[in-house]
GROMACS .gro file of C-alpha atoms in nm:
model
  229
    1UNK     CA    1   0.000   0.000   0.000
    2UNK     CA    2   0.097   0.353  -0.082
    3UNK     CA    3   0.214   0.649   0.147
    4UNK     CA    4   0.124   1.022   0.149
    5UNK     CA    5   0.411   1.060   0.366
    6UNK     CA    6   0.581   1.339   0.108
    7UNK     CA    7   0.215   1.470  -0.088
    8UNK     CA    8   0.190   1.824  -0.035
    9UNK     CA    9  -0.137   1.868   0.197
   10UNK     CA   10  -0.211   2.212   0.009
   11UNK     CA   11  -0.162   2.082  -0.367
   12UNK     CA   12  -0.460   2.182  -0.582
   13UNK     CA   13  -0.395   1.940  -0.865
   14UNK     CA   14  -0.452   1.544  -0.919
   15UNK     CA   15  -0.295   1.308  -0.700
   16UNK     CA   16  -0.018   1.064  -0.897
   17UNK     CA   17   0.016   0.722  -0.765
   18UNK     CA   18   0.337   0.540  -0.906
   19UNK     CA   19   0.255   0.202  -1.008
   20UNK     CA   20   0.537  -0.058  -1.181
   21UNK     CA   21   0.749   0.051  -1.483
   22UNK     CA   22   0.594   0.335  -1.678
   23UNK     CA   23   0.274   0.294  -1.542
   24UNK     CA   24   0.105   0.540  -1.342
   25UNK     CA   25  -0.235   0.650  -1.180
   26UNK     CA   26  -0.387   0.998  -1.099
   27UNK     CA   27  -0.669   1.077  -0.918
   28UNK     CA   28  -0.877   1.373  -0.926
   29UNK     CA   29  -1.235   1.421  -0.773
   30UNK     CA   30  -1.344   1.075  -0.753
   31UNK     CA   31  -1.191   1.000  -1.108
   32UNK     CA   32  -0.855   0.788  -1.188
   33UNK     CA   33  -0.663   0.829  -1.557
   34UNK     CA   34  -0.378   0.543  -1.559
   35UNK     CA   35  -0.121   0.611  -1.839
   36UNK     CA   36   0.081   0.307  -2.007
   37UNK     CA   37  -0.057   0.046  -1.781
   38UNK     CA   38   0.209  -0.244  -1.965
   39UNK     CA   39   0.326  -0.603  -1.940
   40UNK     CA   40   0.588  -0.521  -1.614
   41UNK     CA   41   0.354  -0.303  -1.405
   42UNK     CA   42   0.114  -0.496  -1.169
   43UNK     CA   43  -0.196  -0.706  -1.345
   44UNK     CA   44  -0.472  -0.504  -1.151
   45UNK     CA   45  -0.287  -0.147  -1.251
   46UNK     CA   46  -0.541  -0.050  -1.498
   47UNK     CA   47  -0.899  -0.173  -1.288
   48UNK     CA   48  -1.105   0.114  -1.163
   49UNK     CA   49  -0.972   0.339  -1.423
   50UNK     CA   50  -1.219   0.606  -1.611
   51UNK     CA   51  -0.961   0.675  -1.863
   52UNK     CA   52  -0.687   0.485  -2.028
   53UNK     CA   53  -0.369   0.612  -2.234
   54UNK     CA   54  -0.118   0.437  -2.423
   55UNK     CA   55   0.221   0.602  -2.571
   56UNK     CA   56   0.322   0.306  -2.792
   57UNK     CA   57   0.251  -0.010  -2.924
   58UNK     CA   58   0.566  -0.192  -2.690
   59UNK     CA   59   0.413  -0.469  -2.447
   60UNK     CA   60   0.613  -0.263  -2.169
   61UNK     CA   61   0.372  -0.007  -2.209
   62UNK     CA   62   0.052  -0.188  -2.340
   63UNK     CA   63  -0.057  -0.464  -2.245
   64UNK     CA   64  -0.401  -0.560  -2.433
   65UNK     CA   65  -0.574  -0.816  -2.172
   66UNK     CA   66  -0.453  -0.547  -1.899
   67UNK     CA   67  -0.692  -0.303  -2.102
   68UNK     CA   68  -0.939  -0.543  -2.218
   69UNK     CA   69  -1.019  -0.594  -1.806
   70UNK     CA   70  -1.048  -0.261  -1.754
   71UNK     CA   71  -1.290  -0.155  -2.026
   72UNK     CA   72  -1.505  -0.486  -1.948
   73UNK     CA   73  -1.524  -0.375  -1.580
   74UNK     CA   74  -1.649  -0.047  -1.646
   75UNK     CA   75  -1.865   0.002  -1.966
   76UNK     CA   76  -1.811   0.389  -1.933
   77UNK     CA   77  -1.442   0.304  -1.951
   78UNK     CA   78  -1.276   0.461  -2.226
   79UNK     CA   79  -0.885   0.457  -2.424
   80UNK     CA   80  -0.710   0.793  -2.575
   81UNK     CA   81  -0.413   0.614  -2.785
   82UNK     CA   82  -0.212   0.634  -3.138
   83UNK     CA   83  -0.326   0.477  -3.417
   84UNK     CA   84  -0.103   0.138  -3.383
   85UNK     CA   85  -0.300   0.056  -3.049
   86UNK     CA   86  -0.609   0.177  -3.125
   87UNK     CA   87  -0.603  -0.077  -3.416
   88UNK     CA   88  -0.525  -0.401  -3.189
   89UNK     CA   89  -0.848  -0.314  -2.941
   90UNK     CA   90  -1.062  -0.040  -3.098
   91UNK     CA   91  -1.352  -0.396  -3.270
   92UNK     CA   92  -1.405  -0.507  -2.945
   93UNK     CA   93  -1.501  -0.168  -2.778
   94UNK     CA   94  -1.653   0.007  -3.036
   95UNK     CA   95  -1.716   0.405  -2.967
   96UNK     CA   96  -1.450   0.408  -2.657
   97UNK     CA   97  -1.146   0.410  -2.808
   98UNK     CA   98  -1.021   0.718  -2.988
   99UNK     CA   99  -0.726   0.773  -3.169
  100UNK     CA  100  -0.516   1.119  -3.142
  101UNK     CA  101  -0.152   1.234  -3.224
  102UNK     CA  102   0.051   1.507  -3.207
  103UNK     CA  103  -0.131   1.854  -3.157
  104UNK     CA  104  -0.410   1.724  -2.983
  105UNK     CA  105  -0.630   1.847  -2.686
  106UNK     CA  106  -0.871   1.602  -2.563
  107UNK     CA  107  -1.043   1.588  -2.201
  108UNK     CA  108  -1.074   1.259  -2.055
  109UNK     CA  109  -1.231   1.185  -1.708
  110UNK     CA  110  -1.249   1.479  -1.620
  111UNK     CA  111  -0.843   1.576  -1.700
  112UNK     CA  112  -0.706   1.829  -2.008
  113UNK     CA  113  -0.484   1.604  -2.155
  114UNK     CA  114  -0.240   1.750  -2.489
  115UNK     CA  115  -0.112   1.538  -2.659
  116UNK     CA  116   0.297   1.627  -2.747
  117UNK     CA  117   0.556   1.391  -2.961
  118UNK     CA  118   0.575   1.145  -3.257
  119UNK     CA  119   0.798   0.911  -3.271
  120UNK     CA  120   0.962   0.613  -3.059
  121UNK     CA  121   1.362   0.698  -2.943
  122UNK     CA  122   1.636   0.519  -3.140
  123UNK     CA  123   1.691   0.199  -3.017
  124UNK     CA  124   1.932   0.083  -3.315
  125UNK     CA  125   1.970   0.206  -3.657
  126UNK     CA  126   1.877  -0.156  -3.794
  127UNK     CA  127   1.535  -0.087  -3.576
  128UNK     CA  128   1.287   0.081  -3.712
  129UNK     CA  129   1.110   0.358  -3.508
  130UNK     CA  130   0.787   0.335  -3.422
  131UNK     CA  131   0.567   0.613  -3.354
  132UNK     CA  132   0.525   0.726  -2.964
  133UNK     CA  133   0.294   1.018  -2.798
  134UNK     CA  134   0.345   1.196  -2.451
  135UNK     CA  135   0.088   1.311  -2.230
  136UNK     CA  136   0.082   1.598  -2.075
  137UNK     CA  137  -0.245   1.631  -1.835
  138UNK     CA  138  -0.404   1.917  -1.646
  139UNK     CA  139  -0.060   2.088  -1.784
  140UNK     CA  140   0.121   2.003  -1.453
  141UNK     CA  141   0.262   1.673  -1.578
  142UNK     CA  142   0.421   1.502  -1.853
  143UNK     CA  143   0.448   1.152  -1.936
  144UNK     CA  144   0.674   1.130  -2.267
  145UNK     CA  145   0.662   0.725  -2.305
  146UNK     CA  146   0.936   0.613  -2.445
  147UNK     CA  147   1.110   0.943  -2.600
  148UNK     CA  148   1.267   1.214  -2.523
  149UNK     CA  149   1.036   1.477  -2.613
  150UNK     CA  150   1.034   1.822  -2.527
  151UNK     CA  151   0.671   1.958  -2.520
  152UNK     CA  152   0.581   2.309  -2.645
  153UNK     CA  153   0.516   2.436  -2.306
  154UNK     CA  154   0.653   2.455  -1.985
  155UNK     CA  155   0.491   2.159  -1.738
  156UNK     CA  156   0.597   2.166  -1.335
  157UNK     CA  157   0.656   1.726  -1.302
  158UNK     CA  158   0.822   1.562  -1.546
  159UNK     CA  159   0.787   1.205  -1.536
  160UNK     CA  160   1.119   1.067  -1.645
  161UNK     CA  161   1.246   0.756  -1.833
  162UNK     CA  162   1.524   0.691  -1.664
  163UNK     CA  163   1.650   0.356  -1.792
  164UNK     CA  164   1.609   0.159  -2.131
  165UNK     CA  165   1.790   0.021  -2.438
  166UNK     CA  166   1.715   0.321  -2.597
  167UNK     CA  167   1.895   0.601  -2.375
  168UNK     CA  168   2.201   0.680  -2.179
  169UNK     CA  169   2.251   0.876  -1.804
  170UNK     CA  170   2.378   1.219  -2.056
  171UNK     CA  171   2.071   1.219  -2.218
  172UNK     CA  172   1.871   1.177  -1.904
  173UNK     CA  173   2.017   1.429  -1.766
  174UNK     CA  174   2.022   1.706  -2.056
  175UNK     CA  175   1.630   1.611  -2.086
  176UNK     CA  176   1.592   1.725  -1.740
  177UNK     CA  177   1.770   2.043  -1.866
  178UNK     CA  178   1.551   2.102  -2.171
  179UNK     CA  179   1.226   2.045  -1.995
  180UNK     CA  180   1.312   2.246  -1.748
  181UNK     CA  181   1.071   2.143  -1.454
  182UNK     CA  182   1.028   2.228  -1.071
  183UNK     CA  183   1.016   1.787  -0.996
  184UNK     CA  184   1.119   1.482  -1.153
  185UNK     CA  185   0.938   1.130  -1.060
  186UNK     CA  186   1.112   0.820  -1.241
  187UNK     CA  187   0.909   0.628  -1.460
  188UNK     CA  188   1.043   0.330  -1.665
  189UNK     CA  189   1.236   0.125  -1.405
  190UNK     CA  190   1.130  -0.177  -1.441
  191UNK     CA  191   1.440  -0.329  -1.556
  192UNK     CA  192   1.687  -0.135  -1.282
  193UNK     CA  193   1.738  -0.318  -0.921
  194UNK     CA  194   1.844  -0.128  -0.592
  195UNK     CA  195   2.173  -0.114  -0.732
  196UNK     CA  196   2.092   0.041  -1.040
  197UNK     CA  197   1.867   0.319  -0.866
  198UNK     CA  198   2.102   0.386  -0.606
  199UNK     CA  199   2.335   0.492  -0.858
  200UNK     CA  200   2.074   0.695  -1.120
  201UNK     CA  201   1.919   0.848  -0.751
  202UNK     CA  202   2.290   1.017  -0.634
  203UNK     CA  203   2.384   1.095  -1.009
  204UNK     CA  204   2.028   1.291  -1.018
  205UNK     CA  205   2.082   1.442  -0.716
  206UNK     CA  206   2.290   1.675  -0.507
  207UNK     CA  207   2.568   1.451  -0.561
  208UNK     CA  208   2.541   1.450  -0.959
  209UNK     CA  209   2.622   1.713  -1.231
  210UNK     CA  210   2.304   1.863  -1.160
  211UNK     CA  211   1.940   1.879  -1.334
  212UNK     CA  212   1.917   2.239  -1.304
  213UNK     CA  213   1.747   2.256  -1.063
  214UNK     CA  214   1.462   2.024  -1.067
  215UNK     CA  215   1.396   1.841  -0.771
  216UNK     CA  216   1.397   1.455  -0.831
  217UNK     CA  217   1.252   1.162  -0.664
  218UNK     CA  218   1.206   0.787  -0.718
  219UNK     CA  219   0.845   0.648  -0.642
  220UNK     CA  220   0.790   0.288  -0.507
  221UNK     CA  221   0.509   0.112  -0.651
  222UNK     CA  222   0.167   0.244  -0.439
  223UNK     CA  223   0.340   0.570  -0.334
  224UNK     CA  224   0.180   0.880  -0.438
  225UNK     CA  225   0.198   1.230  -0.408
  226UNK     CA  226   0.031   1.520  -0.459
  227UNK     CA  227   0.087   1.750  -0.787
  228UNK     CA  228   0.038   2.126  -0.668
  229UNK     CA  229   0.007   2.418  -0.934
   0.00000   0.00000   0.00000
């Protein structure tokens, strides 16, 4: 079970509940939006939501009986993703899954959601890319899937992908830089063990380079916090 040992008792935003990998939940009066609920976060992560969206088509990040459960569960359910996932499950729930890209504004239980990004990071040349949206909601936070996207406005959390095939601690870091935000809550670490966050933890804090200036903190899964304007 989560803590709200470190959620700001004055924030006016949604509460964001980390859940495993690049999953995560937020809550807002009486309504949940889970984003990327995939293959390595928990098999209940996407129950109870009102609103489901998916950044790519990579089983990390969906996970189609995961969404399937959800949607049967609650018939007023309904999925914001890119066209390559709204493909694999749009038959079966005709009317509740919409497809957007890059550009787009959309509300969705309740939360503004824009819609920022195109296209999958480079994993290897020989690989092609894929196409990948972020999310950034109630434009206080940012999930950018699995890319390094900058969106085209200034967002207080960024939720950061801090390990994969596809990046390296530099570009972490500089993507910090770029974004520019007050916070910084990992997502995608799934793969890392204690060892592995020890080490990204000190290099993204006070004992790193520096993120200028953002504030950064790893999430267990069920820990949340508040997001405050």
């Amino acid at each position: 079970m989560g803590t709200d040992a470190n959620t700001d008792a004055h924030a006016s935003g949604p509460k964001l509940v980390k859940k495993g990998h690049s999953c995560v939940r937020l809550e807002k009066d009486g309504r949940t939006l889970v984003i990327d609920p995939g293959g390595f976060s928990e098999p209940e992560a996407a129950l109870g939501a009102d609103a489901l969206l998916v950044t790519h088509e990579h089983p990390d990040h969906f996970d189609e009986l995961r969404l399937r459960a959800a949607m049967e569960a609650d018939p007023g359910a309904e999925i914001w993703t890119l066209r390559s996932v709204a493909e694999r499950i749009s038959g079966a729930f005709p009317g509740r899954v919409h497809t957007v890209g890059h550009g787009d504004t959309f509300e969705a239980a309740g939360f503004e959601v824009e819609v920022h990004g195109e296209l999958h990071a480079v994993i290897h040349p020989d690989m092609p890319r894929i196409t990948n949206i972020g999310f950034v909601v109630d434009g206080l936070v940012f999930h950018p899937g699995d890319a390094l996207t900058v969106p085209e406005r200034p967002v207080k959390t960024l939720l950061l992908p801090v390990h994969a095939p596809w990046n390296k601690f530099s570009e972490v870091l500089d993507y910090v830089r770029a974004v520019s935000p007050a916070q910084v809550y990992d997502i995608h670490d799934g793969l890392l063990n204690d060892n592995g966050l020890g080490v990204l933890g000190r290099m993204l804090g006070q004992g790193g380079p520096g993120t200028g200036g953002a504030a950064h903190a790893h999430l267990r899964p069920g820990e949340r916090v508040g997001l405050s304007r």
